[in-house]
Amino acid sequence: MGRDRETLLRKYHQARWDEEIICEMDVPGERGILVPEAEAGIQEAVGDGTSRIPENLRRKQPPALPEINQMRVNRHYMRLSQETLGTDVNIDISQGTCTMKYSPKIQEHVATRNPGMAEIHPLQDESTIQGILHVYYQFEQFLKEISGLDRFSFQPGGGAQGVFTNASMVRAYHASRGDHQRDEVITTMFSHPCDAATGATAGYKVVTLMPDDTGYPHVDAMKAAVSERTAGIFITNPEDTGLYNPQIKEFVDIAHGVGALCSYDQANANGLLGIARAKEAGFDLCHFNVHKTFSMPHACMGPAIGAVGVVDELKRYLPLPRVEFDGERYTLDYRGEPESIGRVRSFLGNAQGVLKAYAWVMQLGADGLREVAECSVLNNNYMLKKLSEVPGVVIQYSEEKRRLEQVRYSWGKLNRDTGVGTDDINRRIADYGIQHYWPSHHPWIVPEPFTLEPCESYSKDDIDEYVAVLRQISKEAYENPELVKSAPHNSAIHKVPAPSIDEPERIAVTWRQYVKKQAAKNSG
Amino acid sequence: MPRRTLGVIVNPVAGMGGRVGLKGSDGVEILRRARELGARPEAPGRMAQALKAVSQFQDQARILTYPGQMGEKSCTLAGLPATVIGRTEGEETAPEDTRRAARQMAAAGADLILFAGGDGTARDLYHAVGEEVPVLGVPAGVKIHSAVYAVTPRSAGELVALWLQRHLLRMRSSEVMDIDEEAFRAGVVRAKLYGYLQVPEENRFVQNVKAGGVVHEAEALQGICAEVLRAMEDPDCIFAVGPGTTTRGILQALELENTLLGVDVVRNRKLLANDVTARQLLDLIGGNRAKVVVTAIGGQGHILGRGNQQISPEIIRQVGRENLLIVATKEKLVSLGGRPLLVDTGDAALDQELSGYTRIITGYGDYVIYKVGY
């Protein structure tokens, strides 16, 4: 048993439970929990409880939810979880740009089970939540030190909302100066698409710079892009390629030269902690994805944190409320700054997330954070070297250059040689117990792309296993391309259908839709 | 039960001139010389390569093809059962055979015609079926300037396989370009835009499945048109809209008659003239403010000098570089693989002035800074 010591490959096979959809498991009358009636003393004090809910808010009929006992519900979701490859069961190097690092379980315990955290409410008087306000204040001091910027807000619930918040502050800044001619923002093709999208949402036109042969845009392209209409630049560095633009200061200076602000998308800062700061590169704003670099879970597009930071000159535009400290007590400032862009999320944002990230930083200390960056860059360049030896893999742009924390690779050569493309390999890796990898944002500039990020959490052995899988699939592609093209073979679903998600007649995303479409189908 | 009918046409002589350095295979004389120099037909083999990817879905499709080298042989090589229709005259095949085959297949209900050839073959398909029946080219010719070809024979086959599996596959109008071969052999490149064919969209730049949040070409084109229409709110400015499907949408949005291959002139959202010559355009502009809208034409990425020679150096100088609106989808720019957009106005000094980093309209309020070269 165990992995083959020579090849490092596993004989993986995914569970397949053939479960019904939960709505089909309905047994009328069955209950998961029987809610006890309130005790006499309580009834006496507050009545039966339900009658206190206003009449017009009460359901006339019970909701049409499936009726299932607790054990069956539990079994159902355990089975479904076995048919997935989540971050805790596979080597999650696959999600390049997402920084899928290990989130220590102790943090989960502290943030969600410790009554001191789990049982507090944001509407409590601030004198009774001094603990979490202390954590907010301290974590802000950490991020100030890490970025060099002067104030932070943790309200945005994700990276894109963080960038949108920054775009809104850029807009507020120019408006407060009576400068209304600026209607454009600049980004780069290899920056995250939200840098373009949130600028557009904030009402700006978007100018995108294309990379040249080096992998990042030419300074002349930046010069051609700016004008008195430029409100700001929103860029990543290193970009998705993992290449650090060494001329970033020039880009920032060109933008400042026309009166624009510079916002640094540091969603993924894993290669930079303790090494390079937004301040020294001249940026006015930045944001960190706390669920990436600072180890809190990603939360599946749910409650994450896009921490936004600004220089002193812009702090009056930050969202409210802000946590203040007078040397003795922590307070919440709701009204201090009339020029604030206001709230971007209710209350203080995701307080559990801040606590997890705070705990993570406290475990590591300043030296530990720098070591995180060094390890993730070392891991990445080790993997880069190993993968550059795999037949069919191409290192696009500046091949001789070291990368920071991630690399966008290309199967372009393998595709030309064998007809096997990145989508095929993406299905095949599941047969070796690895979840599908992230190819690239659209459009694909690097042909047949795949983006990997072996952050500091992964050991040499983990990286070697991951590389061994890709080496094996490359070998299969050259020897027996059909094997790869017809993959996966060891997964819960053996044939992944080709239709894309924009085929409404074949895809239902809710039970109600499914029932409707089935009925329509059956009636011919 | 086959759901769809696929026509298969091979121009067996396509590509024969290339191997022996003749820069093309059009014309009986060239073909004779090619054979003397030892050229052998390669297109049937390339079609067979494409069809191999189709063979595993053969129960989904009824295949129609032409006898011998014109398709039958390729189907046999790929192990694909096919119904042979029509017949060929004599030993050598001629453009008329390709045209007749395409017409007969269209009449027999072909949903898609897969053809192997080069630019000359694409012109024959255009001549026979226009945009009535979707087609897809398997690259086999010496010259591939037309945008109707897949990148490789195999990728053509895979696209057909996808088309057989999917209910929907987006089609796009793609350019049929060719050069004057006689002039080309004399060292002069003269490209011409002949028309458009309907071709399934090859998603080289997006994931095949599960691709959420992708802006498809149709939406991107709508955005581009909306951006140009916004500029047209200026009632005094004359707009000369060059050829191309990207630019055609602008006149369609204004519900104005348009010429796909020509330059149309608009002012205050009203048509001034269709399909003007350089001289007529210059007269129309006179001393007025004017903007010229151009797009990349053909696989090389020419924005001036291929298929839109009516927009002469004189006109560009008159309106000024800043009034040259260049429109293109991001996918189009990415497909150039880092090569610059090209200008070839015939005026070397102007080409130089036009080159450098330039703003391209890629959507509504959406631009890319891209390099223009010559």
CSV table of N, CA and C in Angstrom, one decimal, chain A residues 15 28 75 93 115 120 123 187 199 222 255 282 327 379 398 425 459 487 493:
chain,number,residue,atom,x,y,z
A,15,ALA,N,-14.6,8.3,-4.4
A,15,ALA,CA,-15.8,7.6,-4.0
A,15,ALA,C,-16.9,8.0,-5.0
A,28,PRO,N,-42.3,12.8,3.9
A,28,PRO,CA,-43.2,13.7,4.6
A,28,PRO,C,-43.3,13.3,6.1
A,75,ARG,N,-25.3,12.0,6.5
A,75,ARG,CA,-24.7,11.0,5.6
A,75,ARG,C,-24.7,11.5,4.2
A,93,ILE,N,-1.9,22.8,-4.8
A,93,ILE,CA,-1.0,23.8,-5.5
A,93,ILE,C,-1.7,24.3,-6.8
A,115,PRO,N,-16.5,30.8,23.0
A,115,PRO,CA,-17.7,31.7,23.3
A,115,PRO,C,-17.4,33.1,23.3
A,120,ILE,N,-20.6,36.8,20.8
A,120,ILE,CA,-20.7,38.3,20.8
A,120,ILE,C,-21.5,38.8,19.6
A,123,LEU,N,-23.9,44.5,17.6
A,123,LEU,CA,-24.7,45.6,18.2
A,123,LEU,C,-24.5,45.8,19.7
A,187,THR,N,-5.3,49.6,-16.3
A,187,THR,CA,-4.8,48.4,-15.7
A,187,THR,C,-4.0,47.6,-16.7
A,199,GLY,N,-13.4,49.1,-11.7
A,199,GLY,CA,-13.2,50.4,-12.2
A,199,GLY,C,-14.4,50.8,-13.0
A,222,MET,N,2.5,52.6,-21.2
A,222,MET,CA,2.0,53.4,-20.1
A,222,MET,C,1.9,54.9,-20.5
A,255,ALA,N,2.0,57.9,-13.7
A,255,ALA,CA,0.6,58.2,-13.3
A,255,ALA,C,0.5,59.4,-12.4
A,282,GLY,N,5.6,53.6,-4.2
A,282,GLY,CA,4.9,54.9,-4.5
A,282,GLY,C,3.4,54.8,-4.5
A,327,GLY,N,-5.4,54.9,23.7
A,327,GLY,CA,-4.4,54.5,24.6
A,327,GLY,C,-5.0,53.7,25.8
A,379,ASN,N,9.8,27.6,-3.0
A,379,ASN,CA,9.0,26.5,-3.5
A,379,ASN,C,8.6,26.7,-5.0
A,398,SER,N,10.3,35.7,-20.7
A,398,SER,CA,11.5,35.8,-19.8
A,398,SER,C,11.8,34.5,-19.1
A,425,ILE,N,-5.8,17.8,-19.7
A,425,ILE,CA,-5.0,17.5,-18.6
A,425,ILE,C,-5.7,17.8,-17.3
A,459,SER,N,5.3,20.9,1.2
A,459,SER,CA,6.7,20.4,1.4
A,459,SER,C,7.3,20.0,0.1
A,487,ALA,N,-10.2,11.2,-20.2
A,487,ALA,CA,-10.2,11.3,-18.7
A,487,ALA,C,-11.4,12.2,-18.3
A,493,ILE,N,-17.4,11.3,-11.6
A,493,ILE,CA,-18.1,11.5,-12.9
A,493,ILE,C,-17.1,11.1,-13.9
